[in-house]
XYZ file of N, CA, C and O in Angstrom:
704
model
N 64.579 119.672 134.225
C 63.938 119.764 132.917
C 64.604 120.838 132.073
O 65.112 121.814 132.588
N 64.554 120.646 130.775
C 65.159 121.620 129.856
C 64.194 122.763 129.604
O 62.984 122.637 129.761
N 64.761 123.898 129.211
C 63.952 125.070 128.905
C 63.219 124.831 127.597
O 63.735 124.162 126.685
N 62.007 125.386 127.460
C 61.293 125.241 126.188
C 62.042 125.984 125.083
O 62.763 126.943 125.349
N 61.889 125.540 123.833
C 62.591 126.202 122.725
C 62.153 127.656 122.611
O 61.004 128.000 122.872
N 63.077 128.496 122.191
C 62.767 129.913 122.003
C 61.852 130.092 120.798
O 61.700 129.190 119.973
N 61.272 131.283 120.705
C 60.408 131.583 119.559
C 61.190 131.488 118.257
O 60.689 130.976 117.252
N 62.444 131.938 118.280
C 63.272 131.867 117.066
C 63.545 130.421 116.680
O 63.502 130.067 115.502
N 63.805 129.569 117.665
C 64.060 128.152 117.383
C 62.810 127.480 116.838
O 62.871 126.686 115.898
N 61.656 127.794 117.406
C 60.398 127.206 116.914
C 60.120 127.660 115.492
O 59.683 126.887 114.651
N 60.376 128.937 115.213
C 60.173 129.475 113.864
C 61.105 128.783 112.881
O 60.689 128.389 111.790
N 62.373 128.616 113.255
C 63.352 127.951 112.389
C 62.912 126.519 112.107
O 62.965 126.057 110.977
N 62.451 125.805 113.130
C 61.984 124.429 112.951
C 60.771 124.376 112.037
O 60.651 123.479 111.200
N 59.863 125.344 112.164
C 58.674 125.375 111.329
C 59.051 125.614 109.871
O 58.568 124.922 108.972
N 59.930 126.576 109.629
C 60.366 126.863 108.250
C 61.064 125.641 107.663
O 60.814 125.264 106.520
N 61.923 125.009 108.453
C 62.627 123.815 107.997
C 61.641 122.708 107.633
O 61.695 122.148 106.537
N 60.716 122.416 108.527
C 59.744 121.344 108.276
C 58.863 121.663 107.080
O 58.615 120.800 106.227
N 58.390 122.893 106.977
C 57.500 123.274 105.879
C 58.217 123.201 104.535
O 57.707 122.633 103.568
N 59.400 123.772 104.461
C 60.137 123.795 103.202
C 60.541 122.395 102.764
O 60.369 122.021 101.607
N 61.086 121.604 103.681
C 61.591 120.282 103.315
C 60.489 119.265 103.053
O 60.758 118.191 102.523
N 59.239 119.588 103.403
C 58.148 118.653 103.140
C 57.381 118.980 101.866
O 56.444 118.284 101.500
N 57.787 120.031 101.154
C 57.122 120.395 99.908
C 57.303 119.295 98.869
O 58.393 118.741 98.726
N 56.237 118.992 98.142
C 56.270 117.919 97.140
C 57.262 118.214 96.018
O 57.903 117.313 95.497
N 57.390 119.469 95.646
C 58.283 119.838 94.544
C 59.548 120.508 95.090
O 59.996 121.521 94.570
N 60.122 119.929 96.113
C 61.311 120.497 96.734
C 62.467 120.541 95.736
O 62.843 119.529 95.156
N 63.012 121.715 95.539
C 64.164 121.889 94.652
C 65.442 121.767 95.472
O 65.471 122.088 96.659
N 66.506 121.317 94.828
C 67.779 121.144 95.519
C 68.280 122.450 96.120
O 68.805 122.461 97.233
N 68.137 123.567 95.381
C 68.643 124.831 95.919
C 67.888 125.243 97.176
O 68.489 125.716 98.144
N 66.577 125.023 97.202
C 65.794 125.338 98.401
C 66.210 124.454 99.571
O 66.322 124.918 100.709
N 66.459 123.186 99.293
C 66.903 122.275 100.359
C 68.265 122.710 100.895
O 68.466 122.772 102.116
N 69.203 123.025 100.005
C 70.536 123.456 100.432
C 70.471 124.724 101.278
O 71.097 124.819 102.337
N 69.720 125.715 100.818
C 69.633 126.995 101.521
C 68.912 126.847 102.856
O 69.331 127.419 103.863
N 67.830 126.078 102.882
C 67.053 125.903 104.111
C 67.845 125.156 105.171
O 67.875 125.558 106.336
N 68.490 124.068 104.785
C 69.299 123.314 105.748
C 70.458 124.153 106.274
O 70.773 124.109 107.468
N 71.073 124.917 105.396
C 72.203 125.746 105.796
C 71.758 126.830 106.782
O 72.478 127.153 107.725
N 70.582 127.377 106.567
C 70.058 128.403 107.474
C 69.615 127.793 108.804
O 69.839 128.371 109.866
N 68.996 126.631 108.748
C 68.462 126.007 109.958
C 69.557 125.503 110.891
O 69.428 125.593 112.112
N 70.625 124.970 110.331
C 71.666 124.365 111.157
C 72.973 125.156 111.171
O 73.927 124.776 111.832
N 73.027 126.234 110.420
C 74.218 127.073 110.373
C 73.836 128.521 110.583
O 72.765 128.827 111.112
N 74.682 129.406 110.154
C 74.437 130.837 110.330
C 74.168 131.531 109.006
O 74.409 132.727 108.874
N 73.682 130.824 108.023
C 73.543 131.372 106.676
C 72.152 131.925 106.426
O 71.168 131.446 106.968
N 72.092 132.919 105.562
C 70.827 133.486 105.098
C 70.461 132.797 103.783
O 71.260 132.817 102.833
N 69.275 132.190 103.701
C 68.899 131.488 102.463
C 68.971 132.367 101.219
O 69.447 131.929 100.178
N 68.516 133.599 101.316
C 68.551 134.497 100.162
C 69.960 134.760 99.669
O 70.208 134.801 98.469
N 70.891 134.931 100.602
C 72.280 135.169 100.223
C 72.898 133.942 99.555
O 73.669 134.063 98.606
N 72.541 132.762 100.045
C 73.060 131.529 99.438
C 72.547 131.390 98.011
O 73.311 131.096 97.088
N 71.249 131.600 97.804
C 70.672 131.469 96.464
C 71.265 132.510 95.516
O 71.536 132.214 94.349
N 71.495 133.718 96.017
C 72.114 134.759 95.195
C 73.554 134.378 94.832
O 73.996 134.588 93.694
N 74.255 133.797 95.762
C 75.639 133.378 95.487
C 75.671 132.264 94.436
O 76.562 132.229 93.584
N 74.683 131.357 94.470
C 74.597 130.306 93.448
C 74.346 130.920 92.071
O 74.943 130.498 91.084
N 73.446 131.907 92.020
C 73.177 132.586 90.746
C 74.455 133.218 90.192
O 74.778 133.058 89.018
N 75.189 133.924 91.046
C 76.424 134.575 90.618
C 77.470 133.562 90.162
O 78.163 133.767 89.163
N 77.588 132.467 90.899
C 78.590 131.447 90.569
C 78.292 130.780 89.231
O 79.214 130.397 88.507
N 77.025 130.641 88.882
C 76.653 129.951 87.637
C 76.864 130.799 86.390
O 76.970 130.254 85.284
N 76.961 132.093 86.528
C 77.053 132.981 85.353
C 78.172 132.624 84.372
O 77.964 132.667 83.166
N 79.376 132.256 84.838
C 80.422 131.899 83.865
C 80.073 130.665 83.027
O 80.686 130.430 81.999
N 79.086 129.888 83.460
C 78.703 128.687 82.716
C 77.643 128.968 81.649
O 77.353 128.098 80.839
N 77.068 130.169 81.667
C 76.052 130.499 80.673
C 76.684 130.395 79.290
O 77.788 130.862 79.061
N 76.015 129.737 78.376
C 76.530 129.585 77.020
C 77.196 128.242 76.758
O 77.517 127.945 75.612
N 77.413 127.405 77.782
C 78.055 126.108 77.544
C 77.033 124.993 77.288
O 77.419 123.856 77.026
N 75.745 125.337 77.317
C 74.716 124.310 77.125
C 74.829 123.620 75.769
O 74.525 122.438 75.645
N 75.303 124.321 74.754
C 75.444 123.731 73.425
C 76.775 123.030 73.204
O 76.992 122.411 72.168
N 77.647 123.109 74.185
C 78.977 122.498 74.058
C 78.919 121.003 74.378
O 77.895 120.480 74.807
N 80.037 120.316 74.174
C 80.097 118.875 74.479
C 79.975 118.662 75.984
O 80.199 119.580 76.783
N 79.636 117.439 76.368
C 79.539 117.118 77.793
C 80.875 117.341 78.501
O 80.907 117.766 79.663
N 81.977 117.088 77.823
C 83.291 117.285 78.432
C 83.559 118.763 78.687
O 84.115 119.136 79.722
N 83.159 119.636 77.745
C 83.322 121.076 77.947
C 82.405 121.570 79.070
O 82.795 122.427 79.866
N 81.197 121.018 79.143
C 80.287 121.372 80.228
C 80.883 120.960 81.577
O 80.844 121.726 82.546
N 81.439 119.756 81.621
C 82.054 119.258 82.862
C 83.241 120.125 83.269
O 83.416 120.426 84.458
N 84.059 120.543 82.296
C 85.192 121.419 82.596
C 84.720 122.749 83.178
O 85.297 123.251 84.151
N 83.675 123.333 82.574
C 83.150 124.611 83.062
C 82.588 124.454 84.473
O 82.812 125.304 85.342
N 81.890 123.367 84.709
C 81.307 123.100 86.025
C 82.390 122.910 87.083
O 82.342 123.519 88.160
N 83.380 122.106 86.781
C 84.477 121.871 87.724
C 85.239 123.157 87.999
O 85.656 123.414 89.138
N 85.419 123.990 86.969
C 86.125 125.256 87.147
C 85.380 126.168 88.123
O 85.992 126.783 89.000
N 84.068 126.249 87.978
C 83.284 127.101 88.876
C 83.375 126.591 90.312
O 83.605 127.362 91.245
N 83.230 125.295 90.503
C 83.234 124.753 91.871
C 84.614 124.813 92.509
O 84.753 125.254 93.649
N 85.636 124.391 91.774
C 86.961 124.311 92.395
C 87.736 125.622 92.359
O 88.488 125.910 93.286
N 87.562 126.441 91.321
C 88.322 127.685 91.219
C 87.518 128.905 91.684
O 87.961 129.644 92.549
N 86.355 129.105 91.097
C 85.555 130.293 91.444
C 85.055 130.232 92.885
O 85.151 131.217 93.617
N 84.518 129.079 93.309
C 84.027 128.941 94.684
C 85.100 128.404 95.634
O 84.960 128.500 96.845
N 86.145 127.800 95.077
C 87.253 127.301 95.890
C 86.919 126.090 96.745
O 87.554 125.850 97.769
N 85.938 125.305 96.333
C 85.511 124.154 97.137
C 86.285 122.893 96.779
O 86.684 122.706 95.631
N 86.461 122.050 97.755
C 87.082 120.739 97.551
C 86.520 119.770 98.584
O 85.902 120.182 99.565
N 86.708 118.480 98.324
C 86.256 117.472 99.284
C 87.050 117.699 100.557
O 88.278 117.724 100.546
N 86.314 117.925 101.637
C 86.971 118.338 102.866
C 86.886 117.341 103.989
O 86.534 116.175 103.807
N 87.191 117.859 105.126
C 87.244 117.069 106.353
C 85.897 116.428 106.657
O 84.857 116.867 106.166
N 85.954 115.410 107.463
C 84.734 114.739 107.904
C 83.933 115.689 108.793
O 84.446 116.653 109.317
N 82.691 115.372 108.978
C 81.853 116.162 109.868
C 80.589 116.619 109.170
O 80.584 116.849 107.963
N 79.543 116.762 109.947
C 78.248 117.104 109.366
C 78.211 118.514 108.796
O 77.433 118.805 107.907
N 79.062 119.411 109.262
C 79.040 120.786 108.757
C 79.483 120.873 107.299
O 79.166 121.850 106.615
N 80.193 119.852 106.805
C 80.582 119.854 105.388
C 79.379 119.610 104.483
O 79.486 119.737 103.267
N 78.231 119.257 105.081
C 76.989 119.078 104.331
C 76.174 120.372 104.230
O 75.178 120.412 103.518
N 76.576 121.409 104.941
C 75.872 122.692 104.923
C 76.560 123.627 103.935
O 77.749 123.928 104.081
N 75.828 124.097 102.945
C 76.429 124.919 101.897
C 77.049 126.192 102.458
O 78.155 126.562 102.065
N 76.378 126.867 103.357
C 76.932 128.094 103.926
C 78.257 127.851 104.622
O 79.213 128.616 104.446
N 78.340 126.781 105.404
C 79.587 126.446 106.093
C 80.670 126.048 105.097
O 81.833 126.422 105.247
N 80.286 125.277 104.077
C 81.257 124.841 103.066
C 81.816 126.037 102.304
O 83.022 126.103 102.038
N 80.975 126.993 101.966
C 81.457 128.178 101.250
C 82.419 128.989 102.116
O 83.358 129.584 101.597
N 82.199 128.983 103.424
C 83.083 129.720 104.337
C 84.402 128.981 104.575
O 85.471 129.587 104.572
N 84.331 127.653 104.742
C 85.536 126.878 105.077
C 86.249 126.309 103.853
O 87.389 125.897 103.932
N 85.537 126.226 102.729
C 86.015 125.641 101.469
C 86.023 124.114 101.501
O 86.421 123.485 100.535
N 85.627 123.504 102.613
C 85.543 122.047 102.734
C 84.098 121.616 102.531
O 83.199 122.155 103.167
N 83.876 120.629 101.643
C 82.514 120.190 101.348
C 82.451 118.669 101.242
O 83.402 118.024 100.802
N 81.325 118.125 101.616
C 81.047 116.698 101.493
C 80.766 116.390 100.016
O 80.201 117.224 99.303
N 81.128 115.201 99.528
C 80.851 114.852 98.124
C 79.362 114.966 97.747
O 79.046 115.363 96.621
N 78.458 114.657 98.671
C 77.031 114.802 98.388
C 76.684 116.269 98.167
O 75.950 116.615 97.246
N 77.235 117.153 98.986
C 76.991 118.579 98.810
C 77.562 119.056 97.475
O 76.909 119.811 96.746
N 78.761 118.616 97.136
C 79.372 119.024 95.866
C 78.551 118.537 94.676
O 78.376 119.271 93.696
N 78.037 117.322 94.734
C 77.209 116.791 93.636
C 75.912 117.584 93.506
O 75.483 117.921 92.396
N 75.287 117.905 94.633
C 74.041 118.669 94.615
C 74.287 120.087 94.139
O 73.518 120.637 93.350
N 75.359 120.691 94.595
C 75.730 122.030 94.148
C 76.012 122.035 92.646
O 75.566 122.933 91.917
N 76.719 121.032 92.165
C 77.014 120.930 90.725
C 75.724 120.843 89.920
O 75.583 121.478 88.867
N 74.771 120.073 90.415
C 73.468 119.963 89.738
C 72.770 121.322 89.688
O 72.242 121.721 88.650
N 72.766 122.035 90.801
C 72.100 123.336 90.843
C 72.780 124.358 89.930
O 72.112 125.131 89.251
N 74.097 124.374 89.934
C 74.813 125.282 89.032
C 74.520 124.924 87.576
O 74.323 125.808 86.735
N 74.472 123.632 87.277
C 74.159 123.173 85.920
C 72.761 123.616 85.508
O 72.550 124.112 84.397
N 71.801 123.434 86.396
C 70.414 123.819 86.116
C 70.334 125.312 85.810
O 69.683 125.726 84.852
N 71.023 126.116 86.601
C 71.002 127.563 86.396
C 71.616 127.953 85.051
O 71.247 128.960 84.471
N 72.566 127.164 84.569
C 73.231 127.451 83.297
C 72.520 126.804 82.109
O 73.003 126.879 80.980
N 71.391 126.164 82.340
C 70.623 125.560 81.253
C 71.083 124.177 80.848
O 70.717 123.681 79.779
N 71.874 123.521 81.690
C 72.340 122.167 81.398
C 71.378 121.153 82.011
O 70.744 121.425 83.027
N 71.290 119.993 81.402
C 70.466 118.912 81.942
C 71.377 118.042 82.807
O 72.415 117.567 82.342
N 70.983 117.850 84.066
C 71.827 117.068 84.972
C 70.980 116.401 86.038
O 69.783 116.679 86.166
N 71.629 115.542 86.804
C 70.980 114.855 87.919
C 72.024 114.561 88.981
O 73.193 114.351 88.663
N 71.589 114.551 90.230
C 72.449 114.078 91.316
C 72.290 112.572 91.342
O 71.172 112.054 91.251
N 73.395 111.865 91.429
C 73.332 110.405 91.395
C 74.251 109.803 92.450
O 75.180 110.449 92.936
N 73.950 108.546 92.740
C 74.725 107.801 93.736
C 75.040 106.419 93.186
O 74.207 105.777 92.567
N 76.254 105.987 93.429
C 76.671 104.631 93.117
C 77.317 104.094 94.385
O 78.422 104.521 94.749
N 76.614 103.217 95.054
C 77.051 102.704 96.360
C 77.226 103.878 97.319
O 76.246 104.544 97.628
N 78.439 104.195 97.744
C 78.665 105.306 98.672
C 79.248 106.538 97.989
O 79.685 107.474 98.652
N 79.277 106.558 96.669
C 79.858 107.657 95.916
C 78.757 108.518 95.302
O 77.802 108.002 94.745
N 78.917 109.844 95.405
C 77.950 110.784 94.847
C 78.589 111.550 93.707
O 79.783 111.853 93.739
N 77.786 111.883 92.686
C 78.278 112.688 91.581
C 77.113 113.430 90.940
O 75.949 113.140 91.205
N 77.456 114.387 90.101
C 76.472 115.069 89.279
C 76.636 114.481 87.881
O 77.756 114.419 87.368
N 75.562 114.034 87.295
C 75.626 113.451 85.960
C 75.077 114.454 84.958
O 73.925 114.862 85.048
N 75.929 114.884 84.032
C 75.498 115.761 82.949
C 74.887 114.894 81.862
O 75.429 113.833 81.536
N 73.761 115.338 81.299
C 73.013 114.518 80.345
C 72.754 115.318 79.073
O 72.337 116.476 79.137
N 73.009 114.696 77.923
C 72.705 115.285 76.623
C 72.199 114.165 75.727
O 72.976 113.302 75.302
N 70.896 114.157 75.485
C 70.310 113.083 74.687
C 70.497 111.742 75.362
O 70.129 111.565 76.519
N 71.112 110.786 74.648
C 71.357 109.463 75.206
C 72.703 109.360 75.917
O 73.034 108.316 76.472
N 73.476 110.437 75.901
C 74.803 110.417 76.525
C 74.735 111.009 77.932
O 73.956 111.921 78.202
N 75.552 110.471 78.815
C 75.634 110.975 80.187
C 77.084 110.929 80.647
O 77.833 110.015 80.292
N 77.483 111.928 81.423
C 78.849 112.011 81.920
C 78.830 112.324 83.415
O 78.422 113.410 83.807
N 79.267 111.369 84.251
C 79.328 111.655 85.692
C 80.469 112.624 85.997
O 81.570 112.477 85.474
N 80.177 113.620 86.818
C 81.180 114.570 87.288
C 81.297 114.338 88.789
O 80.366 114.600 89.539
N 82.446 113.804 89.195
C 82.667 113.452 90.596
C 83.751 114.329 91.184
O 84.620 114.822 90.474
N 83.702 114.497 92.479
C 84.708 115.290 93.184
C 85.376 114.378 94.200
O 84.730 113.636 94.908
N 86.686 114.416 94.241
C 87.421 113.527 95.135
C 88.102 112.436 94.336
O 88.455 112.618 93.180
N 88.227 111.252 94.910
C 88.998 110.174 94.294
C 88.145 109.078 93.672
O 88.586 107.969 93.501
N 86.922 109.370 93.291
C 85.979 108.351 92.838
C 86.120 107.850 91.405
O 85.985 106.669 91.168
N 86.368 108.677 90.392
C 86.156 108.275 89.006
C 86.659 106.905 88.573
O 85.948 106.198 87.897
N 87.867 106.472 88.952
C 88.359 105.176 88.494
C 87.539 104.013 89.038
O 87.351 103.018 88.369
N 87.033 104.148 90.241
C 86.303 103.054 90.867
C 84.798 103.203 90.814
O 84.078 102.445 91.451
N 84.289 104.173 90.056
C 82.853 104.410 90.007
C 82.140 103.271 89.284
O 82.467 102.942 88.147
N 81.175 102.662 89.947
C 80.388 101.570 89.384
C 79.209 102.177 88.620
O 78.175 102.489 89.200
N 79.378 102.356 87.318
C 78.357 102.984 86.476
C 77.056 102.177 86.485
O 75.975 102.737 86.464
N 77.155 100.854 86.558
C 75.952 100.020 86.536
C 75.076 100.228 87.766
O 73.887 99.933 87.740
N 75.648 100.747 88.850
C 74.888 100.976 90.079
C 74.480 102.445 90.244
O 73.924 102.817 91.271
N 74.733 103.277 89.244
C 74.434 104.700 89.335
C 72.927 104.919 89.356
O 72.215 104.472 88.456
N 72.436 105.588 90.390
C 71.007 105.854 90.562
C 70.789 107.340 90.805
O 71.533 107.967 91.541
N 69.728 107.872 90.206
C 69.361 109.279 90.398
C 68.839 109.450 91.822
O 68.153 108.594 92.348
N 69.155 110.580 92.423
C 68.694 110.914 93.769
C 67.755 112.113 93.698
O 67.852 112.928 92.798
N 66.879 112.230 94.672
C 66.017 113.408 94.770
C 66.346 114.146 96.057
O 66.974 113.584 96.953
N 65.907 115.405 96.201
C 66.244 116.174 97.405
C 65.682 115.577 98.686
O 66.221 115.796 99.746
N 64.595 114.834 98.600
C 63.987 114.278 99.814
C 64.757 113.094 100.365
O 64.859 112.913 101.559
N 65.266 112.268 99.486
C 65.935 111.061 99.950
C 67.048 110.720 98.976
O 66.801 110.267 97.878
N 68.268 110.893 99.375
C 69.405 110.732 98.488
C 69.701 109.285 98.125
O 70.546 109.029 97.310
N 69.002 108.326 98.688
C 69.262 106.933 98.329
C 68.172 106.358 97.427
O 68.111 105.164 97.214
N 67.317 107.214 96.895
C 66.227 106.740 96.042
C 66.769 105.920 94.878
O 67.754 106.270 94.260
N 66.107 104.834 94.575
C 66.582 103.895 93.549
C 65.957 104.167 92.189
O 64.966 103.572 91.811
N 66.510 105.096 91.437
C 66.088 105.330 90.055
C 67.330 105.415 89.204
O 68.256 106.156 89.514
N 67.386 104.664 88.144
C 68.560 104.677 87.269
C 68.628 106.011 86.542
O 67.633 106.539 86.110
N 69.822 106.530 86.385
C 70.024 107.784 85.674
C 69.620 107.620 84.221
O 70.006 106.665 83.565
N 68.803 108.557 83.735
C 68.384 108.538 82.343
C 67.283 107.539 82.036
O 66.932 107.353 80.883
N 66.681 106.913 83.049
C 65.647 105.890 82.811
C 64.280 106.342 83.315
O 63.531 105.564 83.861
N 63.954 107.603 83.177
C 62.638 108.087 83.626
C 61.738 108.343 82.464
O 62.094 108.686 81.409
């Protein structure tokens, strides 16, 4: 028989279950909690790093969607040094991705949404088939910001907004 879980493991599981079951779960809380539960990251440090990373984007809320997308991509690819990385579940953990610089497209889309939110931009995490992106929204206009090789083949008609609880939720972007 296996040994019973340690007190620390039980506590980690409880925090994970409690946080991820909240009705108003925010993407940043989900990212930080998952990274702490399955990696070696401190949630507070992750949230603080997101705040710091978003600062260069302050003031772009009144700019065009293209300028907002440029500022967002600059923060993710240059300031944080992230890129679509190797396969593996650890690329889904923000703490691990920040350390290795390799990130899953879903993580990059969620991170882009959180950075946008912190900078006062309106955005959503969206999915089109197996492709994830952050969609910047201004009035009736929307601009998908994708990381990796997706943009030319992105099926805009299949783009659906995702929520932190279930990334495959079927809601059209901008149709709420």
